[in-house]
Amino acid sequence: MREAQFTSPRPLTELARVIRSKNSGPFTLTLDIIFSSEHEYRAIKESGQITREMIAAAYRIEPETITNIVFFDPASAVKIVLPRTVASGSPGDRDVYGAQQHAPLLGLSFTLPHATSDSPQD
Amino acid sequence: MKQCTILSPTAILGYGFPEASFAAGMAMNPDLIAVDAGSTDPGPYYLGSGKSFTDRAGVKRDLRIMLAAGVPRGIPVVIGTAGGCGARPHLQWTREIIEEIAAEERLEFTMALIASDIPHEVVLQKLGAGRVLPLEHHAPLTAGTVGETPYIVGQIGVEPIQRALAAGVGVVLAGRAYDPAVFAALPIARGLDRGLALHLGKILECAAIAAAPGSGSDSVVGILHEDHFELVPLSDERVFTRESTAAHSLYEKSDPYHLPGPGGTLDLTACSFTETDGGRVEVRGTRYVPSDRPTIKIEGARRVGYRTISIAGIRDPIMITGLDATLSAVRARATMILERERLDGRVDIRVYGRDGVMGEWEPRRDTPAHEVGVVIDVVAETQDAANSICSLTRSTLLHYGYPGRISTAGNLAFPFSPSDLPAGPVFEFSLYHLMELNEAETESLFPYELVRVTSPTGDAS
């Protein structure tokens, strides 16, 4: 049943159980994607599809603006770190907790290699 | 075999917790009841103004349950980041609540108060010596900024709390503290591993947020053993899982493998997470790496002006289509008048339903809404100036004759009268830096003060 779907891009909203944003201190924003399946997480991580360029395009920013992208295997998760445009709560801020800056990630999709349709481990 | 059982009632003091969960935790005979009372999440206002972001009645309710359970049994109750931000007014606010509870519940105990305010001259001296370093994405500190910042607090580590506990107190009430410190101070003092204790503290400071389903208002227990720690859920509604526990080190962190704190960094690269019976998870392998040059994080906020806002809706599709041009024209006209009147201030107009949440990051630029919400946000040097600028901007927008206008009676739907709301002082985070401190300096900066808390009759029975 799933094999056919793996050949075409799958929306991130189907692959992840958590997609969120939050401050890490008043000057930094972090975006977390926690995948539902360790197997699919590893396949996407190894395929190299998650790049600064991809995230930057979603947020209409320059790739070098992104501070860091960290793959966190114990939680099958990817963390993206970027500076806030305005410090939390300073004049001009739009989101004091940084909790509603994740929406551009919801539109991403990923292609999984054929091999991943075999025997998911979890 | 040494071990230490720690009860964490709630993620932030005042958020509440089910009494059944707390009772289940008490039934495990904890060695410590600890709670983190603060966060910088709610923004700079609370630290700058000396006010709490948590509700007084909520804080009192939570503390009453904790003190009534802990004090008579001789279980220490440790509270960190009093009043939400941990500056002197916050510490005093929480102290008064504790004294009220003691009187009402007829509790008697000795309480240690640990203020974490750092005198301005200490920060200036460290700054002069090149010992204050900016954190990621923040500017270097200047002496002028220090002077404009009313309260400067340092995130204390475990040592000041350990010294207070060693004095044999029933309650420790600390100012700004590194979140895990209130949980880790006692077990580390008893000889348990610092890395595991701090990692456990990192999880316990959020109470059941690391469980599945997560909750910031349910109690959990952590049991620290010599070579691992266990997380124990206290409600049938949730369990700890390998994923929920591992994923927690992502939360609000920039690097989930390396978590910096006062004096050193937690290294999670070799951590393992194992599910056991009863919805528990065991964690092994956390390492503490001491820093060559120990630092503490210092925080402060300064006032940058006063705010007045006006909220309105727009439903006219012709106006919405040309809204950008209309807002620019309104701002230009208002600025011209304000310059003549020598009124200076910052005007932000956020358009909800379009890009009110994300601003320039918003990717959807081409889907006009049928209705938008507008917030006129003015920050100026005085409240009167903010009121005047907001009033002028609002009235100019209300009656502006944009191209193609056929609705000539008014452009804005105000939900409220008055339409303009003075919001008081506005602050910004002015200090969020690392300051180098050696052990002797830490000890002299953050001493404890002992207070005997008694009930009015002087009778504890």
XYZ file of C-alpha atoms in Angstrom:
583
model
C 0.000 0.000 0.000
C 2.743 2.472 0.828
C 5.177 1.403 -1.857
C 3.590 3.414 -4.643
C 3.596 6.622 -2.553
C 7.319 6.475 -1.916
C 8.125 7.214 -5.528
C 6.480 10.652 -5.508
C 7.183 13.501 -3.081
C 5.390 13.118 0.229
C 4.291 16.141 2.248
C 6.244 16.736 5.442
C 2.938 16.907 7.315
C 2.526 13.165 6.593
C 6.079 12.287 7.631
C 6.436 14.311 10.839
C 4.535 14.052 14.102
C 5.804 17.406 15.398
C 6.580 20.566 13.420
C 7.077 23.549 15.718
C 8.932 26.776 16.395
C 10.058 28.335 19.667
C 12.550 30.827 21.049
C 15.878 29.564 22.291
C 16.562 32.677 24.325
C 15.284 36.119 23.283
C 17.413 36.440 20.143
C 17.269 32.987 18.602
C 14.494 30.980 16.978
C 14.576 27.206 16.624
C 12.431 25.091 14.327
C 11.961 21.408 15.207
C 10.784 18.636 12.904
C 10.257 15.321 14.709
C 9.594 12.482 12.285
C 7.034 9.754 12.992
C 9.280 6.973 11.758
C 12.961 6.526 12.537
C 13.274 4.678 9.236
C 11.906 7.542 7.141
C 13.905 10.071 9.176
C 17.122 8.257 8.373
C 16.232 7.937 4.703
C 15.537 11.668 4.414
C 18.615 12.604 6.423
C 20.867 10.414 4.265
C 19.303 11.658 1.042
C 20.599 15.168 1.828
C 17.316 16.837 0.927
C 17.191 19.032 4.034
C 19.505 21.905 3.209
C 19.990 25.540 4.127
C 18.819 26.432 0.627
C 15.541 24.558 1.071
C 14.751 26.166 4.432
C 15.903 29.609 3.289
C 13.618 29.463 0.240
C 10.650 28.572 2.473
C 11.353 31.579 4.713
C 12.374 34.006 1.944
C 15.772 34.540 3.581
C 19.383 34.046 2.474
C 20.827 30.553 3.145
C 23.694 32.044 5.155
C 21.179 33.629 7.562
C 20.504 30.157 8.961
C 22.798 29.562 11.931
C 22.679 25.796 11.988
C 20.854 22.645 10.956
C 21.274 19.779 13.448
C 20.157 16.187 12.897
C 19.283 14.634 16.275
C 19.121 10.873 15.794
C 17.893 9.907 19.308
C 14.587 11.647 18.581
C 14.497 11.212 14.776
C 14.489 14.978 14.606
C 15.925 17.917 12.725
C 16.538 21.264 14.370
C 16.986 24.480 12.415
C 18.414 27.500 14.231
C 18.133 31.059 12.962
C 18.347 34.553 14.430
C 15.091 36.332 15.181
C 14.594 39.453 13.070
C 13.522 41.360 16.216
C 14.409 40.314 19.775
C 11.560 38.797 21.778
C 9.270 41.542 23.047
C 11.254 44.456 21.609
C 9.331 47.117 19.668
C 8.378 45.699 16.267
C 8.272 42.070 17.425
C 5.397 39.933 16.130
C 5.744 36.735 18.148
C 7.135 37.049 21.689
C 7.403 33.262 22.266
C 8.355 32.532 18.655
C 5.711 29.809 18.711
C 4.004 30.525 15.353
C 6.922 30.741 12.930
C 6.772 27.137 11.709
C 4.081 27.421 9.020
C 6.453 27.620 6.005
C 7.745 24.144 6.949
C 4.244 22.703 6.542
C 4.496 23.162 2.775
C 7.713 21.129 2.359
C 7.724 17.689 0.767
C 10.344 14.975 0.397
C 11.055 12.131 -1.957
C 11.865 8.846 -0.263
C 14.043 6.323 -2.069
C 12.395 3.053 -3.193
C 14.389 1.026 -0.685
C 12.549 2.616 2.210
C 9.339 0.821 1.350
C 10.841 -2.373 2.746
C 10.507 -3.384 6.362
C 10.228 -0.203 8.398
C 11.902 -0.926 11.727
C 9.396 0.694 13.968
C 23.913 2.331 46.424
C 23.129 5.999 46.534
C 19.952 7.306 44.985
C 17.820 10.418 45.143
C 14.082 10.708 44.430
C 12.906 14.107 43.243
C 9.325 15.301 42.853
C 8.642 18.000 40.258
C 5.050 19.221 40.675
C 4.709 21.535 37.654
C 6.651 23.127 34.803
C 6.275 26.661 36.112
C 5.153 27.515 39.624
C 1.575 28.745 39.298
C 0.638 26.578 36.307
C -1.082 24.080 38.616
C -1.053 20.271 38.841
C -3.493 17.471 39.710
C -3.337 16.787 43.452
C -3.658 13.033 42.760
C -0.398 13.111 40.748
C 1.349 15.085 43.470
C 0.072 12.627 46.130
C 1.345 9.700 44.051
C 4.736 11.409 43.988
C 4.673 11.968 47.757
C 3.888 8.268 48.214
C 7.316 7.535 46.700
C 8.961 9.282 49.684
C 10.876 11.899 47.708
C 14.125 13.355 49.036
C 13.330 16.695 47.440
C 10.416 18.721 46.082
C 11.664 21.282 43.591
C 10.158 23.676 41.094
C 11.310 26.152 38.515
C 9.245 29.327 38.759
C 10.466 31.240 35.753
C 11.336 31.763 32.132
C 12.425 34.521 29.745
C 9.750 33.361 27.274
C 7.118 35.950 28.221
C 9.506 38.670 27.111
C 11.481 41.525 28.684
C 8.630 43.399 30.371
C 8.537 41.300 33.524
C 12.246 41.433 34.311
C 12.469 45.130 33.497
C 9.399 46.108 35.512
C 9.997 43.766 38.452
C 6.570 42.157 38.016
C 5.632 38.487 37.881
C 4.141 36.958 34.747
C 2.523 34.243 36.840
C -0.737 34.755 38.684
C -0.451 35.320 42.434
C -3.394 33.076 43.320
C -1.992 30.276 41.130
C 1.468 30.540 42.693
C -0.028 30.524 46.172
C -2.190 27.465 45.428
C 0.802 25.483 44.094
C 3.131 26.546 46.917
C 0.544 25.739 49.586
C 0.328 22.123 48.435
C 4.106 21.792 48.195
C 4.873 23.384 51.572
C 2.092 21.566 53.442
C 3.429 18.260 52.113
C 7.158 18.874 52.385
C 7.701 20.929 55.537
C 6.064 18.605 58.144
C 7.928 15.586 56.699
C 11.280 17.373 56.619
C 11.529 17.140 52.825
C 13.297 20.242 51.499
C 11.299 22.423 49.088
C 13.514 24.280 46.614
C 12.143 27.056 44.370
C 14.206 28.669 41.621
C 13.718 31.864 39.582
C 11.240 33.250 42.086
C 8.435 35.347 40.669
C 9.180 34.408 37.063
C 12.363 36.441 36.555
C 14.215 36.127 39.853
C 15.153 39.753 40.542
C 14.772 41.246 44.045
C 11.138 42.377 43.639
C 10.247 38.893 42.357
C 12.013 37.235 45.287
C 10.206 39.497 47.730
C 6.844 38.831 46.023
C 7.300 35.077 46.399
C 8.635 35.390 49.954
C 5.464 37.196 51.016
C 3.312 34.463 49.498
C 5.287 31.800 51.390
C 4.961 33.715 54.657
C 1.200 34.034 54.138
C 0.889 30.297 53.560
C 2.987 29.498 56.626
C 0.693 31.664 58.741
C -2.463 30.139 57.290
C -1.229 26.549 57.485
C 0.586 26.992 60.804
C 3.902 25.897 59.376
C 7.251 26.782 60.929
C 10.539 26.441 59.150
C 13.801 28.114 58.303
C 13.972 29.496 54.782
C 17.099 30.420 52.861
C 16.772 33.338 50.454
C 19.326 33.520 47.665
C 19.232 36.805 45.775
C 20.775 36.528 42.321
C 20.936 40.242 41.532
C 24.390 41.347 40.453
C 25.456 44.869 41.471
C 25.915 47.156 38.469
C 29.477 47.970 39.535
C 30.413 44.282 39.384
C 29.103 44.021 35.813
C 30.906 47.242 34.838
C 34.152 46.028 36.364
C 33.867 42.675 34.543
C 32.961 44.493 31.340
C 36.057 46.670 31.683
C 38.182 43.575 32.177
C 36.791 41.962 29.024
C 34.969 39.287 31.035
C 31.470 39.856 29.609
C 30.801 38.074 26.331
C 27.783 38.417 24.032
C 25.731 35.319 23.326
C 24.769 34.242 19.834
C 22.840 36.866 17.863
C 23.257 39.619 20.429
C 25.396 42.737 20.493
C 28.395 43.349 22.769
C 27.506 45.061 26.048
C 28.253 48.723 26.731
C 28.530 50.589 30.031
C 25.622 52.822 29.014
C 23.349 49.817 28.617
C 24.303 48.542 32.073
C 23.320 51.892 33.564
C 19.914 51.835 31.861
C 19.057 48.347 33.129
C 17.240 48.424 36.484
C 17.673 44.764 37.493
C 20.591 42.582 36.470
C 20.305 38.927 37.465
C 22.710 36.032 37.079
C 21.605 32.446 36.484
C 23.050 30.737 39.542
C 24.202 27.136 39.375
C 23.955 24.402 42.006
C 26.604 25.689 44.449
C 24.713 28.584 46.103
C 21.721 26.264 46.583
C 23.941 23.530 48.048
C 25.379 25.959 50.607
C 21.843 26.922 51.649
C 20.721 23.277 51.887
C 23.779 22.463 53.994
C 22.513 24.995 56.547
C 19.635 22.597 57.203
C 16.767 24.712 55.927
C 13.238 23.560 55.108
C 12.792 25.839 52.113
C 15.220 27.419 49.659
C 13.872 30.362 47.670
C 16.294 31.427 44.968
C 16.364 34.315 42.538
C 17.285 33.668 38.901
C 18.639 30.120 38.685
C 19.730 27.841 35.860
C 16.553 25.798 35.474
C 18.042 22.361 36.381
C 19.932 23.716 39.425
C 17.034 23.463 41.890
C 16.702 19.745 41.086
C 20.398 18.880 40.801
C 21.863 20.741 43.813
C 20.860 18.183 46.465
C 21.810 14.966 44.615
C 25.158 16.407 43.517
C 25.847 17.422 47.131
C 25.130 13.811 48.087
C 27.798 12.588 45.708
C 25.716 11.605 42.699
C 26.942 12.278 39.160
C 26.751 15.915 38.080
C 26.032 15.217 34.403
C 23.160 12.844 35.117
C 21.788 15.096 37.856
C 21.752 18.149 35.568
C 20.256 16.216 32.660
C 17.539 14.921 34.987
C 17.024 18.521 36.148
C 16.697 19.663 32.523
C 13.794 17.257 32.115
C 12.187 17.765 35.543
C 12.152 21.546 35.182
C 9.472 21.061 32.531
C 7.595 18.512 34.696
C 5.474 16.323 32.396
C 6.237 18.209 29.169
C 8.752 15.458 28.319
C 6.099 12.732 28.740
C 3.614 11.563 26.106
C 1.215 13.237 25.863
C 3.167 16.163 27.259
C 1.794 18.494 29.934
C 3.249 21.525 31.655
C 0.786 21.127 34.495
C 1.223 17.580 35.751
C 3.708 16.215 38.286
C 6.470 13.695 37.616
C 9.219 12.025 39.645
C 12.854 11.527 38.732
C 14.989 8.913 40.488
C 18.704 9.498 40.192
C 20.894 6.408 40.588
C 24.680 6.174 40.457
C 24.903 5.383 36.749
C 21.518 6.365 35.311
C 18.271 8.115 36.076
C 14.651 7.065 35.783
C 11.643 9.172 34.850
C 8.365 8.165 36.469
C 4.929 9.372 35.307
C 2.421 10.000 38.091
C -0.828 10.038 36.142
C -2.582 7.329 34.133
C -2.958 9.841 31.338
C 0.693 9.774 30.261
C 3.890 7.759 30.056
C 7.512 8.527 29.296
C 8.724 7.060 26.015
C 12.176 6.814 24.494
C 11.155 9.355 21.858
C 9.400 11.769 24.204
C 12.390 11.840 26.545
C 15.010 12.146 23.809
C 12.974 14.772 21.967
C 12.800 16.919 25.084
C 16.425 17.948 24.736
C 15.398 19.676 21.489
C 12.895 21.906 23.238
C 13.920 25.569 23.309
C 17.550 24.586 22.685
C 19.918 25.547 19.885
C 21.956 22.330 19.976
C 20.310 19.200 21.411
C 23.643 17.417 21.941
C 25.431 20.144 23.915
C 23.573 22.085 26.593
C 25.655 24.879 28.123
C 25.129 25.987 31.714
C 26.949 27.705 34.548
C 30.420 26.225 34.877
C 30.225 23.704 32.043
C 28.293 21.922 29.329
C 26.124 18.810 29.302
C 27.163 16.441 26.538
C 24.348 14.170 25.348
C 26.178 12.581 22.425
C 26.566 9.231 24.241
C 23.111 9.175 25.860
C 20.859 6.147 25.689
C 17.152 6.110 26.450
C 15.460 2.822 27.422
C 11.776 2.208 28.091
C 10.992 0.098 31.164
C 7.785 -1.042 32.866
C 5.193 1.383 34.171
C 5.745 4.021 31.500
C 9.217 4.760 32.811
C 12.342 5.632 30.852
C 15.944 5.102 31.953
C 18.647 7.478 30.744
C 22.368 6.734 30.736
C 25.536 8.249 29.374
C 25.152 12.001 29.936
C 28.532 13.644 30.503
C 29.329 16.944 32.208
C 32.247 18.801 30.694
C 33.534 21.565 32.979
C 34.507 24.796 31.286
C 38.067 26.155 31.476
C 36.654 29.596 32.095
C 33.383 29.238 34.059
C 30.660 31.714 33.139
C 27.145 32.491 34.233
C 24.435 33.952 32.065
C 23.381 37.463 33.075
C 20.052 38.969 32.088
C 18.479 42.396 32.206
C 15.884 44.524 30.447
C 15.667 48.283 30.002
C 12.759 50.590 29.292
C 12.643 51.867 25.729
C 9.425 53.877 25.878
C 5.679 53.676 26.353
C 3.112 51.975 24.154
C -0.381 52.811 22.919
C -2.240 50.475 20.577
C -5.420 50.600 18.531
C -7.129 47.491 17.140
C -9.480 47.588 14.163
C -10.885 45.404 11.385
C -11.207 46.091 7.666
C -13.860 44.325 5.560
C -13.926 46.490 2.418
C -12.318 44.508 -0.460
C -11.308 47.652 -2.345
C -9.444 48.951 0.674
C -7.802 45.556 1.312
C -6.580 45.381 -2.305
C -4.669 48.637 -2.013
C -3.809 48.380 1.665
C -0.014 48.661 1.361
C -0.221 51.939 -0.528
C -2.865 53.251 1.873
C -0.782 52.434 4.949
C 2.314 54.093 3.448
C 0.335 57.215 2.619
C -1.220 57.334 6.091
C 2.175 56.975 7.735
C 3.636 59.744 5.561
C 0.799 62.108 6.367
C 0.960 61.334 10.099
C 4.738 61.753 10.135
C 4.460 65.181 8.527
C 2.078 66.406 11.209
C 4.072 64.799 14.027
C 7.290 66.432 12.878
C 5.568 69.785 12.950
C 4.447 69.068 16.508
C 7.887 67.648 17.415
C 6.442 64.325 18.454
C 8.765 61.413 17.874
C 7.853 57.747 18.054
C 7.877 54.415 16.316
C 4.717 53.331 14.495
C 4.236 49.702 13.456
C 1.039 48.705 11.694
C 0.536 44.938 11.726
C -2.002 43.484 9.330
C -3.462 40.203 10.596
C -4.960 37.962 7.959
C -2.039 38.839 5.711
C 1.399 38.811 7.355
C 0.678 39.904 10.927
C 2.422 36.874 12.438
C 5.443 36.432 10.158
C 6.073 39.810 8.499
C 8.742 39.598 5.820
C 9.138 35.833 6.379
C 5.540 35.197 5.274
C 5.695 33.085 2.103
C 2.067 33.539 1.061
C 2.046 36.991 -0.493
C -0.660 36.566 -3.125
C -3.792 35.414 -1.339
C -5.760 38.472 -0.251
C -8.069 37.884 2.686
C -11.690 38.997 2.624
C -11.154 40.592 6.030
C -8.035 41.736 7.892
C -7.252 42.923 11.404
C -5.044 45.952 11.906
C -3.055 46.728 15.034
C -1.568 50.203 15.228
C 1.338 49.922 17.655
C 3.044 53.108 18.799
C 6.083 53.298 21.072
C 7.210 56.769 22.131
C 9.229 58.419 24.861
C 6.257 59.231 27.069
C 2.760 57.770 27.414
C 1.261 61.104 26.337
C 3.354 61.138 23.165
C 2.387 57.524 22.383
C -1.280 58.375 22.929
C -1.073 61.401 20.615
C 0.741 59.562 17.827
C -1.630 56.599 18.025
C -4.638 58.906 17.955
C -3.395 60.776 14.902
C -2.447 57.599 13.008
C -5.785 55.980 13.818
C -7.881 58.989 12.804
C -5.878 59.491 9.603
C -6.377 55.846 8.608
C -10.062 55.948 9.572
C -10.866 58.730 7.115
C -8.160 58.345 4.473
C -9.498 58.678 0.909
C -7.710 55.858 -0.850
C -8.057 55.446 -4.651
C -11.348 53.838 -5.710
C -12.977 54.359 -2.298
C -16.779 54.045 -2.379
C -17.267 53.526 1.363
C -16.907 57.139 2.456
C -18.092 56.983 6.072
C -15.056 55.341 7.675
C -12.376 52.746 6.872
C -12.090 50.889 10.181
C -14.335 48.697 12.347
C -13.344 49.269 15.981
C -14.357 46.490 18.360
C -13.841 48.691 21.419
C -14.572 52.117 22.775
C -12.165 53.654 23.632
C -10.422 52.604 20.433
C -6.938 53.427 21.739
C -5.415 51.490 24.635
C -2.415 52.846 26.554
C -0.274 49.759 27.341
C 2.316 51.343 29.641
C 6.094 50.968 29.635
C 7.865 48.887 26.982
C 11.119 47.057 27.677
C 13.740 45.259 25.648
C 16.297 42.641 26.670
C 19.408 44.746 27.147
C 21.602 42.143 28.856
C 21.762 38.557 27.759
C 25.442 37.838 28.075
C 27.925 35.486 29.660
C 30.029 36.795 32.524
C 33.147 35.009 33.686
C 33.082 34.272 37.417
C 35.413 32.139 39.464
C 34.289 30.018 42.401
C 35.192 32.564 45.078
C 33.377 35.328 43.217
C 30.289 33.129 42.841
C 30.310 32.435 46.556
C 30.585 36.081 47.538
C 28.006 37.289 44.970
C 25.275 34.796 45.837
C 25.192 34.233 49.601
C 22.096 32.945 51.336
C 20.131 34.764 54.003
C 18.291 32.709 56.643
C 14.758 33.699 57.617
C 12.779 32.030 60.360
C 9.197 31.652 59.140
C 6.705 31.257 61.971
C 2.950 31.042 62.312
C 1.276 33.937 64.188
C 0.881 31.953 67.428
C 4.445 30.703 67.226
C 2.984 27.217 67.462
C 3.707 24.725 64.731
C 1.442 22.011 66.049
